[in-house]
PDB file of N, CA, C and O in Angstrom:
ATOM      1  N   LEU Z 211      90.972  81.064 123.217  1.00 59.00           N
ATOM      2  CA  LEU Z 211      91.640  79.908 123.780  1.00 59.00           C
ATOM      3  C   LEU Z 211      93.110  80.178 124.089  1.00 59.00           C
ATOM      4  O   LEU Z 211      93.678  79.508 124.923  1.00 59.00           O
ATOM      5  N   ALA Z 212      93.682  81.138 123.443  1.00 62.00           N
ATOM      6  CA  ALA Z 212      95.097  81.422 123.679  1.00 62.00           C
ATOM      7  C   ALA Z 212      95.353  81.825 125.121  1.00 62.00           C
ATOM      8  O   ALA Z 212      96.336  81.396 125.727  1.00 62.00           O
ATOM      9  N   ALA Z 213      94.478  82.631 125.692  1.00 63.00           N
ATOM     10  CA  ALA Z 213      94.646  83.063 127.085  1.00 63.00           C
ATOM     11  C   ALA Z 213      94.502  81.892 128.038  1.00 63.00           C
ATOM     12  O   ALA Z 213      95.244  81.770 129.015  1.00 63.00           O
ATOM     13  N   ILE Z 214      93.571  81.010 127.756  1.00 60.00           N
ATOM     14  CA  ILE Z 214      93.386  79.833 128.599  1.00 60.00           C
ATOM     15  C   ILE Z 214      94.599  78.921 128.488  1.00 60.00           C
ATOM     16  O   ILE Z 214      95.096  78.398 129.474  1.00 60.00           O
ATOM     17  N   ALA Z 215      95.083  78.744 127.269  1.00 63.00           N
ATOM     18  CA  ALA Z 215      96.258  77.906 127.059  1.00 63.00           C
ATOM     19  C   ALA Z 215      97.460  78.470 127.805  1.00 63.00           C
ATOM     20  O   ALA Z 215      98.233  77.730 128.407  1.00 63.00           O
ATOM     21  N   ALA Z 216      97.604  79.787 127.803  1.00 66.00           N
ATOM     22  CA  ALA Z 216      98.722  80.413 128.516  1.00 66.00           C
ATOM     23  C   ALA Z 216      98.599  80.164 130.012  1.00 66.00           C
ATOM     24  O   ALA Z 216      99.574  79.850 130.688  1.00 66.00           O
ATOM     25  N   ALA Z 217      97.392  80.289 130.551  1.00 61.00           N
ATOM     26  CA  ALA Z 217      97.184  80.055 131.987  1.00 61.00           C
ATOM     27  C   ALA Z 217      97.396  78.593 132.340  1.00 61.00           C
ATOM     28  O   ALA Z 217      97.835  78.268 133.438  1.00 61.00           O
ATOM     29  N   ALA Z 218      97.078  77.702 131.399  1.00 59.00           N
ATOM     30  CA  ALA Z 218      97.193  76.274 131.657  1.00 59.00           C
ATOM     31  C   ALA Z 218      98.577  75.728 131.335  1.00 59.00           C
ATOM     32  O   ALA Z 218      98.842  74.550 131.528  1.00 59.00           O
ATOM     33  N   ALA Z 219      99.473  76.581 130.842  1.00 61.00           N
ATOM     34  CA  ALA Z 219     100.795  76.122 130.423  1.00 61.00           C
ATOM     35  C   ALA Z 219     101.570  75.465 131.554  1.00 61.00           C
ATOM     36  O   ALA Z 219     102.363  74.564 131.321  1.00 61.00           O
ATOM     37  N   ALA Z 220     101.345  75.898 132.766  1.00 63.00           N
ATOM     38  CA  ALA Z 220     101.989  75.256 133.912  1.00 63.00           C
ATOM     39  C   ALA Z 220     101.302  73.918 134.151  1.00 63.00           C
ATOM     40  O   ALA Z 220     100.089  73.849 134.273  1.00 63.00           O
ATOM     41  N   VAL Z 221     102.069  72.849 134.170  1.00 65.00           N
ATOM     42  CA  VAL Z 221     101.504  71.527 134.398  1.00 65.00           C
ATOM     43  C   VAL Z 221     100.753  71.532 135.724  1.00 65.00           C
ATOM     44  O   VAL Z 221     101.236  72.041 136.725  1.00 65.00           O
ATOM     45  N   GLY Z 222      99.549  70.995 135.682  1.00 78.00           N
ATOM     46  CA  GLY Z 222      98.742  70.925 136.884  1.00 78.00           C
ATOM     47  C   GLY Z 222      97.905  72.156 137.155  1.00 78.00           C
ATOM     48  O   GLY Z 222      97.292  72.272 138.208  1.00 78.00           O
ATOM     49  N   ALA Z 223      97.840  73.086 136.194  1.00 87.00           N
ATOM     50  CA  ALA Z 223      97.007  74.271 136.375  1.00 87.00           C
ATOM     51  C   ALA Z 223      95.565  73.842 136.590  1.00 87.00           C
ATOM     52  O   ALA Z 223      95.092  72.863 136.017  1.00 87.00           O
ATOM     53  N   LYS Z 224      94.862  74.576 137.428  1.00 91.00           N
ATOM     54  CA  LYS Z 224      93.473  74.268 137.740  1.00 91.00           C
ATOM     55  C   LYS Z 224      92.574  75.088 136.821  1.00 91.00           C
ATOM     56  O   LYS Z 224      92.628  76.312 136.825  1.00 91.00           O
ATOM     57  N   VAL Z 225      91.758  74.383 136.024  1.00 91.00           N
ATOM     58  CA  VAL Z 225      90.886  75.054 135.069  1.00 91.00           C
ATOM     59  C   VAL Z 225      89.438  74.655 135.353  1.00 91.00           C
ATOM     60  O   VAL Z 225      89.107  73.482 135.455  1.00 91.00           O
ATOM     61  N   LEU Z 226      88.600  75.661 135.464  1.00 92.00           N
ATOM     62  CA  LEU Z 226      87.174  75.469 135.690  1.00 92.00           C
ATOM     63  C   LEU Z 226      86.452  75.452 134.353  1.00 92.00           C
ATOM     64  O   LEU Z 226      86.687  76.311 133.505  1.00 92.00           O
ATOM     65  N   PHE Z 227      85.577  74.482 134.150  1.00 92.00           N
ATOM     66  CA  PHE Z 227      84.746  74.389 132.954  1.00 92.00           C
ATOM     67  C   PHE Z 227      83.306  74.524 133.408  1.00 92.00           C
ATOM     68  O   PHE Z 227      82.841  73.737 134.233  1.00 92.00           O
ATOM     69  N   VAL Z 228      82.600  75.525 132.887  1.00 90.00           N
ATOM     70  CA  VAL Z 228      81.216  75.768 133.281  1.00 90.00           C
ATOM     71  C   VAL Z 228      80.291  75.459 132.114  1.00 90.00           C
ATOM     72  O   VAL Z 228      80.405  76.059 131.044  1.00 90.00           O
ATOM     73  N   ASP Z 229      79.388  74.515 132.334  1.00 89.00           N
ATOM     74  CA  ASP Z 229      78.343  74.184 131.371  1.00 89.00           C
ATOM     75  C   ASP Z 229      77.180  75.124 131.671  1.00 89.00           C
ATOM     76  O   ASP Z 229      76.526  75.007 132.701  1.00 89.00           O
ATOM     77  N   GLY Z 230      76.955  76.091 130.764  1.00 85.00           N
ATOM     78  CA  GLY Z 230      75.931  77.104 130.969  1.00 85.00           C
ATOM     79  C   GLY Z 230      74.506  76.609 130.817  1.00 85.00           C
ATOM     80  O   GLY Z 230      73.567  77.341 131.068  1.00 85.00           O
ATOM     81  N   GLY Z 231      74.312  75.355 130.407  1.00 84.00           N
ATOM     82  CA  GLY Z 231      72.979  74.781 130.339  1.00 84.00           C
ATOM     83  C   GLY Z 231      72.285  74.882 128.999  1.00 84.00           C
ATOM     84  O   GLY Z 231      71.208  74.333 128.820  1.00 84.00           O
ATOM     85  N   ARG Z 232      72.863  75.563 128.059  1.00 85.00           N
ATOM     86  CA  ARG Z 232      72.243  75.653 126.731  1.00 85.00           C
ATOM     87  C   ARG Z 232      72.495  74.352 125.968  1.00 85.00           C
ATOM     88  O   ARG Z 232      73.420  73.603 126.297  1.00 85.00           O
ATOM     89  N   PRO Z 233      71.666  74.101 124.945  1.00 84.00           N
ATOM     90  CA  PRO Z 233      71.881  72.904 124.133  1.00 84.00           C
ATOM     91  C   PRO Z 233      73.324  72.852 123.609  1.00 84.00           C
ATOM     92  O   PRO Z 233      73.856  73.863 123.158  1.00 84.00           O
ATOM     93  N   ASN Z 234      73.923  71.714 123.683  1.00 84.00           N
ATOM     94  CA  ASN Z 234      75.280  71.426 123.205  1.00 84.00           C
ATOM     95  C   ASN Z 234      76.391  72.000 124.071  1.00 84.00           C
ATOM     96  O   ASN Z 234      77.562  71.772 123.788  1.00 84.00           O
ATOM     97  N   ALA Z 235      76.085  72.741 125.115  1.00 85.00           N
ATOM     98  CA  ALA Z 235      77.141  73.284 125.975  1.00 85.00           C
ATOM     99  C   ALA Z 235      77.954  72.159 126.608  1.00 85.00           C
ATOM    100  O   ALA Z 235      79.179  72.250 126.690  1.00 85.00           O
ATOM    101  N   SER Z 236      77.294  71.085 127.018  1.00 86.00           N
ATOM    102  CA  SER Z 236      78.032  69.979 127.643  1.00 86.00           C
ATOM    103  C   SER Z 236      78.983  69.321 126.652  1.00 86.00           C
ATOM    104  O   SER Z 236      80.067  68.874 127.021  1.00 86.00           O
ATOM    105  N   VAL Z 237      78.612  69.295 125.376  1.00 87.00           N
ATOM    106  CA  VAL Z 237      79.479  68.729 124.338  1.00 87.00           C
ATOM    107  C   VAL Z 237      80.736  69.576 124.199  1.00 87.00           C
ATOM    108  O   VAL Z 237      81.855  69.049 124.121  1.00 87.00           O
ATOM    109  N   VAL Z 238      80.549  70.896 124.202  1.00 85.00           N
ATOM    110  CA  VAL Z 238      81.684  71.816 124.091  1.00 85.00           C
ATOM    111  C   VAL Z 238      82.597  71.665 125.306  1.00 85.00           C
ATOM    112  O   VAL Z 238      83.821  71.575 125.180  1.00 85.00           O
ATOM    113  N   VAL Z 239      82.008  71.626 126.498  1.00 88.00           N
ATOM    114  CA  VAL Z 239      82.783  71.487 127.737  1.00 88.00           C
ATOM    115  C   VAL Z 239      83.604  70.208 127.712  1.00 88.00           C
ATOM    116  O   VAL Z 239      84.801  70.220 127.996  1.00 88.00           O
ATOM    117  N   GLU Z 240      82.967  69.096 127.373  1.00 91.00           N
ATOM    118  CA  GLU Z 240      83.676  67.807 127.350  1.00 91.00           C
ATOM    119  C   GLU Z 240      84.823  67.808 126.351  1.00 91.00           C
ATOM    120  O   GLU Z 240      85.918  67.316 126.652  1.00 91.00           O
ATOM    121  N   ALA Z 241      84.585  68.339 125.163  1.00 91.00           N
ATOM    122  CA  ALA Z 241      85.619  68.343 124.122  1.00 91.00           C
ATOM    123  C   ALA Z 241      86.819  69.191 124.545  1.00 91.00           C
ATOM    124  O   ALA Z 241      87.973  68.749 124.428  1.00 91.00           O
ATOM    125  N   LEU Z 242      86.559  70.397 125.034  1.00 89.00           N
ATOM    126  CA  LEU Z 242      87.663  71.255 125.475  1.00 89.00           C
ATOM    127  C   LEU Z 242      88.396  70.663 126.668  1.00 89.00           C
ATOM    128  O   LEU Z 242      89.622  70.710 126.747  1.00 89.00           O
ATOM    129  N   GLN Z 243      87.648  70.108 127.589  1.00 92.00           N
ATOM    130  CA  GLN Z 243      88.276  69.501 128.763  1.00 92.00           C
ATOM    131  C   GLN Z 243      89.220  68.371 128.356  1.00 92.00           C
ATOM    132  O   GLN Z 243      90.365  68.326 128.796  1.00 92.00           O
ATOM    133  N   ARG Z 244      88.746  67.472 127.501  1.00 93.00           N
ATOM    134  CA  ARG Z 244      89.586  66.348 127.058  1.00 93.00           C
ATOM    135  C   ARG Z 244      90.846  66.836 126.357  1.00 93.00           C
ATOM    136  O   ARG Z 244      91.951  66.351 126.612  1.00 93.00           O
ATOM    137  N   GLN Z 245      90.685  67.810 125.464  1.00 90.00           N
ATOM    138  CA  GLN Z 245      91.840  68.321 124.725  1.00 90.00           C
ATOM    139  C   GLN Z 245      92.850  68.990 125.653  1.00 90.00           C
ATOM    140  O   GLN Z 245      94.056  68.785 125.526  1.00 90.00           O
ATOM    141  N   MET Z 246      92.354  69.784 126.586  1.00 87.00           N
ATOM    142  CA  MET Z 246      93.268  70.499 127.480  1.00 87.00           C
ATOM    143  C   MET Z 246      93.927  69.569 128.485  1.00 87.00           C
ATOM    144  O   MET Z 246      95.090  69.756 128.834  1.00 87.00           O
ATOM    145  N   GLU Z 247      93.196  68.543 128.938  1.00 88.00           N
ATOM    146  CA  GLU Z 247      93.815  67.566 129.839  1.00 88.00           C
ATOM    147  C   GLU Z 247      94.945  66.828 129.132  1.00 88.00           C
ATOM    148  O   GLU Z 247      96.004  66.610 129.710  1.00 88.00           O
ATOM    149  N   ALA Z 248      94.717  66.453 127.883  1.00 88.00           N
ATOM    150  CA  ALA Z 248      95.730  65.721 127.126  1.00 88.00           C
ATOM    151  C   ALA Z 248      96.920  66.608 126.775  1.00 88.00           C
ATOM    152  O   ALA Z 248      98.073  66.178 126.857  1.00 88.00           O
ATOM    153  N   ARG Z 249      96.645  67.831 126.399  1.00 85.00           N
ATOM    154  CA  ARG Z 249      97.720  68.715 125.910  1.00 85.00           C
ATOM    155  C   ARG Z 249      98.490  69.410 127.028  1.00 85.00           C
ATOM    156  O   ARG Z 249      99.696  69.576 126.946  1.00 85.00           O
ATOM    157  N   PHE Z 250      97.780  69.832 128.080  1.00 83.00           N
ATOM    158  CA  PHE Z 250      98.404  70.650 129.113  1.00 83.00           C
ATOM    159  C   PHE Z 250      98.468  69.990 130.490  1.00 83.00           C
ATOM    160  O   PHE Z 250      98.968  70.587 131.435  1.00 83.00           O
ATOM    161  N   GLU Z 251      97.903  68.778 130.611  1.00 83.00           N
ATOM    162  CA  GLU Z 251      97.892  68.072 131.902  1.00 83.00           C
ATOM    163  C   GLU Z 251      97.278  68.931 133.007  1.00 83.00           C
ATOM    164  O   GLU Z 251      97.806  69.033 134.110  1.00 83.00           O
ATOM    165  N   ILE Z 252      96.137  69.533 132.676  1.00 88.00           N
ATOM    166  CA  ILE Z 252      95.458  70.386 133.647  1.00 88.00           C
ATOM    167  C   ILE Z 252      94.715  69.560 134.684  1.00 88.00           C
ATOM    168  O   ILE Z 252      94.491  68.364 134.506  1.00 88.00           O
ATOM    169  N   GLU Z 253      94.322  70.215 135.753  1.00 91.00           N
ATOM    170  CA  GLU Z 253      93.431  69.636 136.753  1.00 91.00           C
ATOM    171  C   GLU Z 253      92.073  70.303 136.520  1.00 91.00           C
ATOM    172  O   GLU Z 253      91.900  71.489 136.785  1.00 91.00           O
ATOM    173  N   ALA Z 254      91.122  69.545 135.983  1.00 93.00           N
ATOM    174  CA  ALA Z 254      89.837  70.112 135.573  1.00 93.00           C
ATOM    175  C   ALA Z 254      88.778  69.967 136.655  1.00 93.00           C
ATOM    176  O   ALA Z 254      88.707  68.958 137.349  1.00 93.00           O
ATOM    177  N   THR Z 255      87.951  70.997 136.761  1.00 93.00           N
ATOM    178  CA  THR Z 255      86.742  70.968 137.574  1.00 93.00           C
ATOM    179  C   THR Z 255      85.606  71.373 136.659  1.00 93.00           C
ATOM    180  O   THR Z 255      85.687  72.400 135.992  1.00 93.00           O
ATOM    181  N   VAL Z 256      84.551  70.551 136.607  1.00 92.00           N
ATOM    182  CA  VAL Z 256      83.415  70.834 135.736  1.00 92.00           C
ATOM    183  C   VAL Z 256      82.212  71.190 136.594  1.00 92.00           C
ATOM    184  O   VAL Z 256      81.900  70.503 137.561  1.00 92.00           O
ATOM    185  N   VAL Z 257      81.553  72.290 136.220  1.00 89.00           N
ATOM    186  CA  VAL Z 257      80.356  72.745 136.915  1.00 89.00           C
ATOM    187  C   VAL Z 257      79.211  72.792 135.915  1.00 89.00           C
ATOM    188  O   VAL Z 257      79.355  73.357 134.824  1.00 89.00           O
ATOM    189  N   HIS Z 258      78.108  72.176 136.279  1.00 87.00           N
ATOM    190  CA  HIS Z 258      76.898  72.246 135.481  1.00 87.00           C
ATOM    191  C   HIS Z 258      75.919  73.127 136.249  1.00 87.00           C
ATOM    192  O   HIS Z 258      75.553  72.803 137.385  1.00 87.00           O
ATOM    193  N   LYS Z 259      75.524  74.248 135.640  1.00 87.00           N
ATOM    194  CA  LYS Z 259      74.643  75.188 136.337  1.00 87.00           C
ATOM    195  C   LYS Z 259      73.362  74.516 136.822  1.00 87.00           C
ATOM    196  O   LYS Z 259      72.836  74.865 137.866  1.00 87.00           O
ATOM    197  N   ILE Z 260      72.890  73.525 136.085  1.00 86.00           N
ATOM    198  CA  ILE Z 260      71.661  72.839 136.473  1.00 86.00           C
ATOM    199  C   ILE Z 260      71.814  72.156 137.843  1.00 86.00           C
ATOM    200  O   ILE Z 260      70.855  72.015 138.588  1.00 86.00           O
ATOM    201  N   ASP Z 261      73.049  71.748 138.183  1.00 87.00           N
ATOM    202  CA  ASP Z 261      73.296  71.123 139.494  1.00 87.00           C
ATOM    203  C   ASP Z 261      73.057  72.096 140.642  1.00 87.00           C
ATOM    204  O   ASP Z 261      72.872  71.682 141.786  1.00 87.00           O
ATOM    205  N   TYR Z 262      73.088  73.384 140.348  1.00 85.00           N
ATOM    206  CA  TYR Z 262      72.822  74.422 141.348  1.00 85.00           C
ATOM    207  C   TYR Z 262      71.368  74.884 141.283  1.00 85.00           C
ATOM    208  O   TYR Z 262      70.992  75.856 141.926  1.00 85.00           O
ATOM    209  N   GLY Z 263      70.549  74.197 140.486  1.00 88.00           N
ATOM    210  CA  GLY Z 263      69.152  74.571 140.339  1.00 88.00           C
ATOM    211  C   GLY Z 263      68.960  75.830 139.516  1.00 88.00           C
ATOM    212  O   GLY Z 263      67.938  76.499 139.634  1.00 88.00           O
ATOM    213  N   LEU Z 264      69.945  76.148 138.687  1.00 87.00           N
ATOM    214  CA  LEU Z 264      69.900  77.381 137.906  1.00 87.00           C
ATOM    215  C   LEU Z 264      69.436  77.112 136.488  1.00 87.00           C
ATOM    216  O   LEU Z 264      69.688  76.058 135.914  1.00 87.00           O
ATOM    217  N   HIS Z 265      68.778  78.107 135.918  1.00 83.00           N
ATOM    218  CA  HIS Z 265      68.373  78.048 134.523  1.00 83.00           C
ATOM    219  C   HIS Z 265      69.483  78.658 133.665  1.00 83.00           C
ATOM    220  O   HIS Z 265      70.412  79.277 134.167  1.00 83.00           O
ATOM    221  N   THR Z 266      69.335  78.528 132.375  1.00 81.00           N
ATOM    222  CA  THR Z 266      70.348  78.970 131.424  1.00 81.00           C
ATOM    223  C   THR Z 266      70.812  80.404 131.636  1.00 81.00           C
ATOM    224  O   THR Z 266      71.996  80.680 131.633  1.00 81.00           O
ATOM    225  N   ASN Z 267      69.896  81.322 131.808  1.00 80.00           N
ATOM    226  CA  ASN Z 267      70.260  82.732 131.877  1.00 80.00           C
ATOM    227  C   ASN Z 267      70.578  83.221 133.285  1.00 80.00           C
ATOM    228  O   ASN Z 267      70.797  84.417 133.477  1.00 80.00           O
ATOM    229  N   GLN Z 268      70.611  82.347 134.258  1.00 84.00           N
ATOM    230  CA  GLN Z 268      70.921  82.754 135.626  1.00 84.00           C
ATOM    231  C   GLN Z 268      72.414  82.586 135.899  1.00 84.00           C
ATOM    232  O   GLN Z 268      73.000  81.565 135.557  1.00 84.00           O
ATOM    233  N   PRO Z 269      73.027  83.581 136.529  1.00 85.00           N
ATOM    234  CA  PRO Z 269      74.457  83.471 136.853  1.00 85.00           C
ATOM    235  C   PRO Z 269      74.684  82.537 138.041  1.00 85.00           C
ATOM    236  O   PRO Z 269      73.767  82.266 138.826  1.00 85.00           O
ATOM    237  N   LEU Z 270      75.900  82.050 138.153  1.00 85.00           N
ATOM    238  CA  LEU Z 270      76.263  81.299 139.353  1.00 85.00           C
ATOM    239  C   LEU Z 270      76.126  82.227 140.551  1.00 85.00           C
ATOM    240  O   LEU Z 270      76.401  83.429 140.441  1.00 85.00           O
ATOM    241  N   PRO Z 271      75.720  81.697 141.707  1.00 88.00           N
ATOM    242  CA  PRO Z 271      75.661  82.545 142.899  1.00 88.00           C
ATOM    243  C   PRO Z 271      77.030  83.174 143.169  1.00 88.00           C
ATOM    244  O   PRO Z 271      78.069  82.552 142.926  1.00 88.00           O
ATOM    245  N   LYS Z 272      77.030  84.394 143.667  1.00 90.00           N
ATOM    246  CA  LYS Z 272      78.269  85.135 143.901  1.00 90.00           C
ATOM    247  C   LYS Z 272      79.250  84.354 144.764  1.00 90.00           C
ATOM    248  O   LYS Z 272      80.442  84.310 144.469  1.00 90.00           O
ATOM    249  N   GLU Z 273      78.770  83.727 145.833  1.00 91.00           N
ATOM    250  CA  GLU Z 273      79.678  82.992 146.714  1.00 91.00           C
ATOM    251  C   GLU Z 273      80.319  81.797 146.008  1.00 91.00           C
ATOM    252  O   GLU Z 273      81.482  81.478 146.234  1.00 91.00           O
ATOM    253  N   VAL Z 274      79.582  81.143 145.121  1.00 88.00           N
ATOM    254  CA  VAL Z 274      80.138  80.026 144.349  1.00 88.00           C
ATOM    255  C   VAL Z 274      81.198  80.558 143.394  1.00 88.00           C
ATOM    256  O   VAL Z 274      82.305  80.020 143.304  1.00 88.00           O
ATOM    257  N   PHE Z 275      80.867  81.616 142.675  1.00 85.00           N
ATOM    258  CA  PHE Z 275      81.804  82.238 141.740  1.00 85.00           C
ATOM    259  C   PHE Z 275      83.066  82.700 142.467  1.00 85.00           C
ATOM    260  O   PHE Z 275      84.183  82.454 142.019  1.00 85.00           O
ATOM    261  N   ASP Z 276      82.885  83.377 143.609  1.00 91.00           N
ATOM    262  CA  ASP Z 276      84.039  83.860 144.383  1.00 91.00           C
ATOM    263  C   ASP Z 276      84.943  82.719 144.825  1.00 91.00           C
ATOM    264  O   ASP Z 276      86.175  82.835 144.768  1.00 91.00           O
ATOM    265  N   ASN Z 277      84.367  81.610 145.257  1.00 92.00           N
ATOM    266  CA  ASN Z 277      85.170  80.451 145.669  1.00 92.00           C
ATOM    267  C   ASN Z 277      85.993  79.914 144.504  1.00 92.00           C
ATOM    268  O   ASN Z 277      87.172  79.581 144.667  1.00 92.00           O
ATOM    269  N   PHE Z 278      85.374  79.810 143.344  1.00 90.00           N
ATOM    270  CA  PHE Z 278      86.103  79.302 142.187  1.00 90.00           C
ATOM    271  C   PHE Z 278      87.215  80.255 141.762  1.00 90.00           C
ATOM    272  O   PHE Z 278      88.278  79.817 141.338  1.00 90.00           O
ATOM    273  N   THR Z 279      86.993  81.551 141.842  1.00 89.00           N
ATOM    274  CA  THR Z 279      88.041  82.492 141.429  1.00 89.00           C
ATOM    275  C   THR Z 279      89.254  82.405 142.339  1.00 89.00           C
ATOM    276  O   THR Z 279      90.371  82.688 141.904  1.00 89.00           O
ATOM    277  N   LYS Z 280      89.059  81.994 143.566  1.00 93.00           N
ATOM    278  CA  LYS Z 280      90.183  81.832 144.503  1.00 93.00           C
ATOM    279  C   LYS Z 280      90.945  80.533 144.252  1.00 93.00           C
ATOM    280  O   LYS Z 280      92.128  80.444 144.551  1.00 93.00           O
ATOM    281  N   GLU Z 281      90.256  79.534 143.715  1.00 92.00           N
ATOM    282  CA  GLU Z 281      90.838  78.200 143.574  1.00 92.00           C
ATOM    283  C   GLU Z 281      91.382  77.885 142.183  1.00 92.00           C
ATOM    284  O   GLU Z 281      92.216  77.002 142.032  1.00 92.00           O
ATOM    285  N   MET Z 282      90.910  78.583 141.158  1.00 92.00           N
ATOM    286  CA  MET Z 282      91.225  78.225 139.775  1.00 92.00           C
ATOM    287  C   MET Z 282      92.214  79.189 139.139  1.00 92.00           C
ATOM    288  O   MET Z 282      92.286  80.358 139.498  1.00 92.00           O
ATOM    289  N   ASP Z 283      92.955  78.661 138.155  1.00 87.00           N
ATOM    290  CA  ASP Z 283      93.900  79.474 137.398  1.00 87.00           C
ATOM    291  C   ASP Z 283      93.260  80.058 136.137  1.00 87.00           C
ATOM    292  O   ASP Z 283      93.703  81.086 135.632  1.00 87.00           O
ATOM    293  N   ALA Z 284      92.236  79.363 135.616  1.00 87.00           N
ATOM    294  CA  ALA Z 284      91.555  79.802 134.387  1.00 87.00           C
ATOM    295  C   ALA Z 284      90.168  79.174 134.360  1.00 87.00           C
ATOM    296  O   ALA Z 284      89.889  78.255 135.116  1.00 87.00           O
ATOM    297  N   ALA Z 285      89.324  79.691 133.452  1.00 87.00           N
ATOM    298  CA  ALA Z 285      87.965  79.152 133.320  1.00 87.00           C
ATOM    299  C   ALA Z 285      87.537  79.151 131.867  1.00 87.00           C
ATOM    300  O   ALA Z 285      87.943  80.008 131.088  1.00 87.00           O
ATOM    301  N   VAL Z 286      86.698  78.167 131.536  1.00 86.00           N
ATOM    302  CA  VAL Z 286      86.069  78.069 130.224  1.00 86.00           C
ATOM    303  C   VAL Z 286      84.577  78.035 130.476  1.00 86.00           C
ATOM    304  O   VAL Z 286      84.086  77.181 131.208  1.00 86.00           O
ATOM    305  N   ILE Z 287      83.862  78.980 129.888  1.00 82.00           N
ATOM    306  CA  ILE Z 287      82.423  79.049 130.044  1.00 82.00           C
ATOM    307  C   ILE Z 287      81.803  78.632 128.725  1.00 82.00           C
ATOM    308  O   ILE Z 287      82.007  79.298 127.697  1.00 82.00           O
ATOM    309  N   ALA Z 288      81.054  77.525 128.715  1.00 77.00           N
ATOM    310  CA  ALA Z 288      80.438  77.027 127.483  1.00 77.00           C
ATOM    311  C   ALA Z 288      78.970  77.416 127.460  1.00 77.00           C
ATOM    312  O   ALA Z 288      78.192  76.982 128.298  1.00 77.00           O
ATOM    313  N   LEU Z 289      78.628  78.252 126.511  1.00 69.00           N
ATOM    314  CA  LEU Z 289      77.256  78.728 126.407  1.00 69.00           C
ATOM    315  C   LEU Z 289      76.401  77.854 125.501  1.00 69.00           C
ATOM    316  O   LEU Z 289      75.209  77.794 125.656  1.00 69.00           O
ATOM    317  N   GLY Z 290      76.990  77.168 124.556  1.00 58.00           N
ATOM    318  CA  GLY Z 290      76.245  76.308 123.644  1.00 58.00           C
ATOM    319  C   GLY Z 290      75.469  77.110 122.608  1.00 58.00           C
ATOM    320  O   GLY Z 290      75.578  78.322 122.518  1.00 58.00           O
ATOM    321  N   SER Z 291      74.634  76.409 121.838  1.00 56.00           N
ATOM    322  CA  SER Z 291      73.815  77.091 120.842  1.00 56.00           C
ATOM    323  C   SER Z 291      72.605  76.257 120.520  1.00 56.00           C
ATOM    324  O   SER Z 291      72.512  75.113 120.837  1.00 56.00           O
TER     325      SER Z 291
END
């Protein structure tokens, strides 16, 4: 989290939160998003892999990933358990 916090230190930093689809991943994403929005005033974007028709072990399509890497300052990937 230290690296993410450093990237988000600039007010308005754009942070991507990816819900990997595993049980409890959405809980982790929501909790981190709320904390970082309150503490760092980030601009959050949340992606749920299921919205792309993907299963847990499937990666985001390359073009989707590439677009996010151009637009975001940091990312949090929640795998769940």
